[in-house]
Coordinates of C-alpha atoms in Angstrom, one line a residue:
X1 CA 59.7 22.5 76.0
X2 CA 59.8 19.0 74.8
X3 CA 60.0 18.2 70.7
X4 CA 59.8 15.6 68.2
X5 CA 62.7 17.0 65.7
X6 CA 63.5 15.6 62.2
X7 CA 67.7 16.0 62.3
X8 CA 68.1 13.9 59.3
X9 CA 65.7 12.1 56.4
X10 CA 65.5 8.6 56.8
X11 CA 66.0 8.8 60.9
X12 CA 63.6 8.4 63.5
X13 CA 61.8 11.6 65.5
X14 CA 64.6 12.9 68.6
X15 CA 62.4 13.0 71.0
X16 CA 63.9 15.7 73.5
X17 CA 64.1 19.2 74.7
X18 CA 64.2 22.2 72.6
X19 CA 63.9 26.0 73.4
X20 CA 60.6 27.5 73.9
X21 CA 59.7 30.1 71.1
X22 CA 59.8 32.9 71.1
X23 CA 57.0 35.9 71.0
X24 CA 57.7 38.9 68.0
X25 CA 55.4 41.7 66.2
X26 CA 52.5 39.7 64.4
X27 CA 53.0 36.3 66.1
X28 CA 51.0 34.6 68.7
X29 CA 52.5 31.3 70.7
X30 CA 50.0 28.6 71.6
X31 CA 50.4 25.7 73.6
X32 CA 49.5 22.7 71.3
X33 CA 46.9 20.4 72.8
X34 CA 46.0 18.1 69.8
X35 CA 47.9 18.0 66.2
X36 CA 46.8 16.2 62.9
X37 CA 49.7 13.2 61.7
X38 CA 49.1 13.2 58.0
X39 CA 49.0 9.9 56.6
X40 CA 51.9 10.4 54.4
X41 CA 54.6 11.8 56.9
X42 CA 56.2 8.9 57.2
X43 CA 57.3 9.4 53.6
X44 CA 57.8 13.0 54.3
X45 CA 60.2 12.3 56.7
X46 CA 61.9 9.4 55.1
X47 CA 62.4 11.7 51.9
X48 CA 60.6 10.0 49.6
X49 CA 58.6 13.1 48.4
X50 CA 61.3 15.2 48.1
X51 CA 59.6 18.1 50.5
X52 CA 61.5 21.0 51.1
X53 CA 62.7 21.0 54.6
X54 CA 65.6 23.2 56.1
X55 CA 66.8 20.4 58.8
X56 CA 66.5 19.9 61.7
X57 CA 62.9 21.1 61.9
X58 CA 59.9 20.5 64.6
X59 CA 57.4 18.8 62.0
X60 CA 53.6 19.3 61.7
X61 CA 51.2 21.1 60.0
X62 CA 49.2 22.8 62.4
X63 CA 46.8 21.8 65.0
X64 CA 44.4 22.6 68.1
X65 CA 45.8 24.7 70.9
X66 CA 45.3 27.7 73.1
X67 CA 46.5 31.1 72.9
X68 CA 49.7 31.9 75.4
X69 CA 51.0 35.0 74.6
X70 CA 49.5 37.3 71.7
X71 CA 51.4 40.2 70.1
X72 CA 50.4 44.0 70.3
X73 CA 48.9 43.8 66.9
X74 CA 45.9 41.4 68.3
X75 CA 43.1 42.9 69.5
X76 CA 40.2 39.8 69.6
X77 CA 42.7 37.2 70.6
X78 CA 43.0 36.4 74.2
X79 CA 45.4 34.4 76.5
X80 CA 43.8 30.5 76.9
X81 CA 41.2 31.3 73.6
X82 CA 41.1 27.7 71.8
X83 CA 42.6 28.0 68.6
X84 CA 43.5 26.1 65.6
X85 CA 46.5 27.1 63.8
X86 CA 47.0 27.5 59.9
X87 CA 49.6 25.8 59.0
X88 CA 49.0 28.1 55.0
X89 CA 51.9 30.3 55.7
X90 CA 52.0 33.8 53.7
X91 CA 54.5 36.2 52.8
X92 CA 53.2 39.8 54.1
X93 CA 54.4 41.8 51.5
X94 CA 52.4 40.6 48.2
X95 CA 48.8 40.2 48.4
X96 CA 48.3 39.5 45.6
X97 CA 50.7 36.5 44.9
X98 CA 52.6 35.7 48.3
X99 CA 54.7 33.1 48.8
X100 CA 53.6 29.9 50.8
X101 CA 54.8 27.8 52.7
X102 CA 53.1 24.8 55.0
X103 CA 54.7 25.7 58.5
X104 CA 55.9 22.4 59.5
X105 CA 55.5 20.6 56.2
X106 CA 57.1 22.0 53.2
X107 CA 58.7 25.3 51.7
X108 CA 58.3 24.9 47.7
X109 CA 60.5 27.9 46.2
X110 CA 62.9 30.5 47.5
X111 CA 60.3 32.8 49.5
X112 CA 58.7 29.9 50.8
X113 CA 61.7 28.8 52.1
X114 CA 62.5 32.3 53.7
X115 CA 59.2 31.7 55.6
X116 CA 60.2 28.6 56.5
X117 CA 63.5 29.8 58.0
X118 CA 61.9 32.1 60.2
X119 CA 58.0 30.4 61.1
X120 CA 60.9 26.9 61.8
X121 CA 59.0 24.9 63.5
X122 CA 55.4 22.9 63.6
X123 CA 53.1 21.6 65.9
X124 CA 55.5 18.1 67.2
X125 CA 56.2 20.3 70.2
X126 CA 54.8 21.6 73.8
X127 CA 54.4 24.9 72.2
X128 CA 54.7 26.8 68.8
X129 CA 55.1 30.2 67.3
X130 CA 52.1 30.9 64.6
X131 CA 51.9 34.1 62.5
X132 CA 48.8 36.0 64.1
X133 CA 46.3 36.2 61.2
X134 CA 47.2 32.2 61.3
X135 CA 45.5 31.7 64.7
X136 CA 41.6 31.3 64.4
X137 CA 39.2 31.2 67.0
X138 CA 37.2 28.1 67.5
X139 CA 34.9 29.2 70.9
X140 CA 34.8 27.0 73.7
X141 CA 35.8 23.1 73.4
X142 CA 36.7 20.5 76.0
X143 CA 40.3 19.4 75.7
X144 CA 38.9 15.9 74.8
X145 CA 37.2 17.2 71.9
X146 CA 40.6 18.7 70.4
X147 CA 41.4 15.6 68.9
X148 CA 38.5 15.6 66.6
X149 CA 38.9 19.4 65.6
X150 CA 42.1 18.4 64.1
X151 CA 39.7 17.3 61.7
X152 CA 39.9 20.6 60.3
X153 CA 43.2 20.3 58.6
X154 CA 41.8 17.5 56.0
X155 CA 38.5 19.0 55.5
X156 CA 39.7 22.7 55.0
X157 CA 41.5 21.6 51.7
X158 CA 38.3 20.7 49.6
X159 CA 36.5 23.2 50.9
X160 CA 39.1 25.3 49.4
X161 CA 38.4 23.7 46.3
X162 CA 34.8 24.3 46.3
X163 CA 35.5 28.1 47.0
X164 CA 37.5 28.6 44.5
X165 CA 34.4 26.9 42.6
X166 CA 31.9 29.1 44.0
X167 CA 29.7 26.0 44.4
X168 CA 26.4 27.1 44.8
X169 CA 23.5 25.2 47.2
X170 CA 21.5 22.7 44.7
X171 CA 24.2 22.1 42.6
X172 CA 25.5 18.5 41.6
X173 CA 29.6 18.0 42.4
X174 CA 31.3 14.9 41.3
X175 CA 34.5 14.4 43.6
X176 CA 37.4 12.7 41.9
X177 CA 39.0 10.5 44.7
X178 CA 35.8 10.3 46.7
X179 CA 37.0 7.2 48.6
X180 CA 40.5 8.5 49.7
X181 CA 40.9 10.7 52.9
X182 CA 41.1 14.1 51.6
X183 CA 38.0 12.9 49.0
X184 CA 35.9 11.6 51.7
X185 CA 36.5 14.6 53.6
X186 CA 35.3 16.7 49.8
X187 CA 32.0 14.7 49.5
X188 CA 31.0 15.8 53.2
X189 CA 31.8 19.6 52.7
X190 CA 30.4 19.7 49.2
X191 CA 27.0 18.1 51.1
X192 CA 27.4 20.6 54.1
X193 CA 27.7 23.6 51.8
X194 CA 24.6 22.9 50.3
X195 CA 25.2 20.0 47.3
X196 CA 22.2 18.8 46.4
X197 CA 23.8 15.7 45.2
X198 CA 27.8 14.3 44.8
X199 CA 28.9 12.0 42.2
X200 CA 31.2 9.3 44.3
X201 CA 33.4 7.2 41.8
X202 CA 35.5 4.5 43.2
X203 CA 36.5 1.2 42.8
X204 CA 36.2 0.3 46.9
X205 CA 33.2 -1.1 47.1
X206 CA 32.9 -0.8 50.8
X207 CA 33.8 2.8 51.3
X208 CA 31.5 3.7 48.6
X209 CA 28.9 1.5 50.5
X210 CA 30.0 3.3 53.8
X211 CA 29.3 7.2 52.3
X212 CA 25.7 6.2 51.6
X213 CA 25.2 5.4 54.6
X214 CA 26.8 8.2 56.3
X215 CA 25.6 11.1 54.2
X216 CA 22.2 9.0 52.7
X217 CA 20.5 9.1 49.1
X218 CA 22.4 12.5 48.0
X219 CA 25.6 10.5 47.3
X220 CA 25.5 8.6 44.2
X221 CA 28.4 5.8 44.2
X222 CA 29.9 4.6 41.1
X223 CA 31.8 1.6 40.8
X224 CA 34.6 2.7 38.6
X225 CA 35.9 -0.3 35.5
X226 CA 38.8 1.1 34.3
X227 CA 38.0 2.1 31.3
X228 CA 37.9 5.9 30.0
X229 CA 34.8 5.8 28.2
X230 CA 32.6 3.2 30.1
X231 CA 33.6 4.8 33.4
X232 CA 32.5 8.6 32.3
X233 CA 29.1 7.1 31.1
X234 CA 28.6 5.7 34.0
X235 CA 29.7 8.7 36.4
X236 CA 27.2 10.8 33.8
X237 CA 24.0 8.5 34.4
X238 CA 24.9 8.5 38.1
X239 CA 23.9 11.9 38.3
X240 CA 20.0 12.9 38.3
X241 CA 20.9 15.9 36.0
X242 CA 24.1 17.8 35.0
X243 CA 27.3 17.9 36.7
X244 CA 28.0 21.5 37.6
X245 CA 31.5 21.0 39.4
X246 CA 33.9 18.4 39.4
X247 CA 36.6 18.3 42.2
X248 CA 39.9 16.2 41.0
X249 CA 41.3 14.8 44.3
X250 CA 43.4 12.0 43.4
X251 CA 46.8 10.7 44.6
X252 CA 50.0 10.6 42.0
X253 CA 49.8 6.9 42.0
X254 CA 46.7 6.7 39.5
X255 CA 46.5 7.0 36.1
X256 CA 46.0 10.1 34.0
X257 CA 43.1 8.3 32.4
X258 CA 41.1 7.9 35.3
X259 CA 41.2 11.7 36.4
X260 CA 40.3 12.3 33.0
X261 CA 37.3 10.3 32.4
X262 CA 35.9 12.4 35.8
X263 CA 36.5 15.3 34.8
X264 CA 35.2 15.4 31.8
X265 CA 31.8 14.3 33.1
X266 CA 31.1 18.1 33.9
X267 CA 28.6 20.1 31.7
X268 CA 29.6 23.2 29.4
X269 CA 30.0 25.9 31.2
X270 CA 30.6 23.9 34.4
X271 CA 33.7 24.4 36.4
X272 CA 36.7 21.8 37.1
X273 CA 38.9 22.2 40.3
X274 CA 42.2 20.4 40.2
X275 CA 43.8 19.3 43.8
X276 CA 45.2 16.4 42.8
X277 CA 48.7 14.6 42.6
X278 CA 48.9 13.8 39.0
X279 CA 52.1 14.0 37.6
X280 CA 53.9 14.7 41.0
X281 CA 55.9 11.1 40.8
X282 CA 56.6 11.3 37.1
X283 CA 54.8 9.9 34.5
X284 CA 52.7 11.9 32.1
X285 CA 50.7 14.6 32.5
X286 CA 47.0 15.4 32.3
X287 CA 46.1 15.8 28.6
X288 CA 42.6 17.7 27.9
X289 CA 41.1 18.4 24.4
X290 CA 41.9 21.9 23.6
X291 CA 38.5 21.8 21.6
X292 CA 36.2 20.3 24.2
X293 CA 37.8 22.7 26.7
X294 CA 36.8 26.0 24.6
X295 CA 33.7 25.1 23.1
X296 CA 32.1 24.1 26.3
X297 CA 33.2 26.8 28.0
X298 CA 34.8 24.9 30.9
X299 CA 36.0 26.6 33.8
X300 CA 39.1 25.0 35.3
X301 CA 40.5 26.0 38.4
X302 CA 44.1 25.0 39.8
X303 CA 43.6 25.4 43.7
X304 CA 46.6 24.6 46.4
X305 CA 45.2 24.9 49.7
X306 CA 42.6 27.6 50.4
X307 CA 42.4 31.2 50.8
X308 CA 43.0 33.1 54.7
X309 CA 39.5 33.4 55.6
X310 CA 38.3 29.6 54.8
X311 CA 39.2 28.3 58.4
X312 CA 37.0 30.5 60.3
X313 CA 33.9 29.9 57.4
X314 CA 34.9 26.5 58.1
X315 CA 34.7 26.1 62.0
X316 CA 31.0 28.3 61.4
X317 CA 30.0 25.2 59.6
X318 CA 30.9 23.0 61.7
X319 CA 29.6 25.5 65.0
X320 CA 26.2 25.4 63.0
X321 CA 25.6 21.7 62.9
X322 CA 26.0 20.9 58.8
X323 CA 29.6 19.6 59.0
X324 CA 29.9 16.8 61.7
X325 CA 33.2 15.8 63.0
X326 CA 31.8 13.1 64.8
X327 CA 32.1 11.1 61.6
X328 CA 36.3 11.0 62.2
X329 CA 37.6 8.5 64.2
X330 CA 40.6 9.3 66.1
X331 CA 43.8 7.6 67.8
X332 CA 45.3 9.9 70.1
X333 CA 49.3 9.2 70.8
X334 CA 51.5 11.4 73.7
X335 CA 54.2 13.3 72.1
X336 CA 56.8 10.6 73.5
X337 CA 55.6 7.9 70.8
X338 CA 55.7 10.3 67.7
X339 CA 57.0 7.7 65.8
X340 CA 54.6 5.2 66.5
X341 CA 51.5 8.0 65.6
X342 CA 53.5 8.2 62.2
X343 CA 53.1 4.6 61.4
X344 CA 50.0 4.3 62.8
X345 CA 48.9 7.0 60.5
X346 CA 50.8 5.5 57.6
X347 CA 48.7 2.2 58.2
X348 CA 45.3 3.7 58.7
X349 CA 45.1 6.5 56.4
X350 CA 41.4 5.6 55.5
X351 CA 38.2 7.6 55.3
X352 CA 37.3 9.5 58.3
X353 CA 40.4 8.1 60.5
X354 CA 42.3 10.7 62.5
X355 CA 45.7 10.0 63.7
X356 CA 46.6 12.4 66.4
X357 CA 49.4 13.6 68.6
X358 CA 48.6 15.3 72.0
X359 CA 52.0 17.1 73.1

């Protein structure tokens, strides 16, 4: 099969042939039709964030596919079913606190990397061996359409948030990071799960211009200042009552004092979810007051990724007509200019833009 292979940080994709995986005891192969080009990979693949990788490695986190070959231990799979693939790699043999690894992506810790060593290789490839409970079902598409349903891999990982959150319908979310990719994509799940109204701090006015009038009068847009107190005022007045959940999304670059002024918008005994990169380039950490924390009764909720069974609750959302993946706009590349998608994507790693490879 051909294979875009990472032989060596800092070098280019090898474009060229590599051996075609193979099948084992609770693994399924699927022929990858459409795969998601994070925005960040070229960074990934330069070294820059210091991701575990075992090189050379097939890159990728997931994608859109269909089912080749299926193991004996699947019984509702099917040869040519249209899949996506979870790239949330878990070790089998702790339920309760597996190891994980993002197959493709990274291998933080000595199980992950075990995973890693043996579920190699991602979706930069022809084909690709995924772990069975991995593979979920998306029904019929058209192979056009598999570019959008890459959407999937952004949006699942708010809506992970938002589990772990147990946000209710009629609630009011504030999402921290609301005019990033991964916080665009948390103000449209927290809407499709029922929200009856998200907080949308930001200092873009456009993008915050742009989610009104996508999602309409229940986003409320605040211009952020730069300033702690002022900014949390505001972010509190925004809202047309209390702010149940707040969903931290930023990236490492921004300051500690901006994450903070968010998330301490929410009400006692509301709930905090922290997805965020704070502190992951240095620099100092989140600081909370122990006092406000306990006598408010706040919730907070550390949340990498999502739990096994968010994909499928995801694609019934989307199947059901309250998550729209028409809002993503996608540029499709051939797997022969792999490194071209990663710049692209590196260059237009907006709001609702999809950069996509089709092997």
């Amino acid at each position: 099969m051909k294979a875009a292979v990472l032989k060596s940080f800092g070098s280019p994709l090898a474009i060229e042939e590599a051996a075609d995986p193979v099948l084992g005891t609770g693994e399924v192969i699927v022929d990858v039709i459409a795969t998601r080009v994070l925005s960040y990979m070229n960074e990934v693949f330069s070294g820059a964030r210091n991701y575990a990788l075992d090189l050379p490695i097939i890159p990728g986190p997931g994608g859109i596919g269909r089912v080749r070959a299926i193991g004996p231990d699947a019984t509702k799979l099917s040869v040519g079913d249209w899949v996506f693939c979870d790239p949330t790699v878990r070790s089998r043999d702790d339920a309760a606190a597996p190891d994980i690894a993002l197959q493709g992506l990274t291998a933080p810790g000595a199980g992950a990397m075990r995973l890693q060593q043996h579920f190699r290789h991602g979706s930069f490839a022809e084909q690709m061996r995924v772990p069975t409970e991995n593979v979920k079902r998306l029904g019929t598409i058209a192979s056009e359409d598999a570019t959008r349903w890459c959407a999937l891999g952004t949006l699942l990982v708010p809506y992970g948030g938002f589990l772990a959150a147990s946000l209710q319908p009629g609630e009011t979310v504030l999402v921290s990071g609301a005019t990033g990719n991964f916080g665009s994509a948390a103000v449209s799940v927290a809407l499709a799960m029922g929200a009856a109204c998200v907080v949308a701090p930001g200092r873009n006015d456009k993008i915050l211009a742009d989610l009104v009038r996508r999602f309409g009068d229940r986003v409320k847009p605040v211009k952020l200042s730069g300033n702690e107190d002022h900014d949390r005022e505001s972010m509190k007045r925004a809202a047309p009552g209390p702010i149940d959940c707040v969903l931290d999304i930023m990236p490492p670059s921004v300051s500690t004092n901006v994450v903070r002024a968010a998330i301490m918008t929410v009400r006692p005994n509301g709930r905090v979810v922290l997805m965020g990169g704070v502190g992951m380039a240095g620099g100092a950490g989140l600081e909370l007051p122990y006092p406000w924390i306990m006598r408010n009764c706040i919730s907070i909720h550390g949340v990498w990724m999502y739990p096994p069974d968010a994909a499928s609750r995801l694609i019934a959302l989307v199947r059901a007509g309250l998550l729209r993946l028409e809002e993503y706009e996608a540029t499709a590349f051939d797997l022969d200019h792999a490194n071209e998608a990663v710049a692209h994507a590196a260059a237009n790693g907006g709001p609702f833009k999809l950069t996509v490879i089709r092997p």
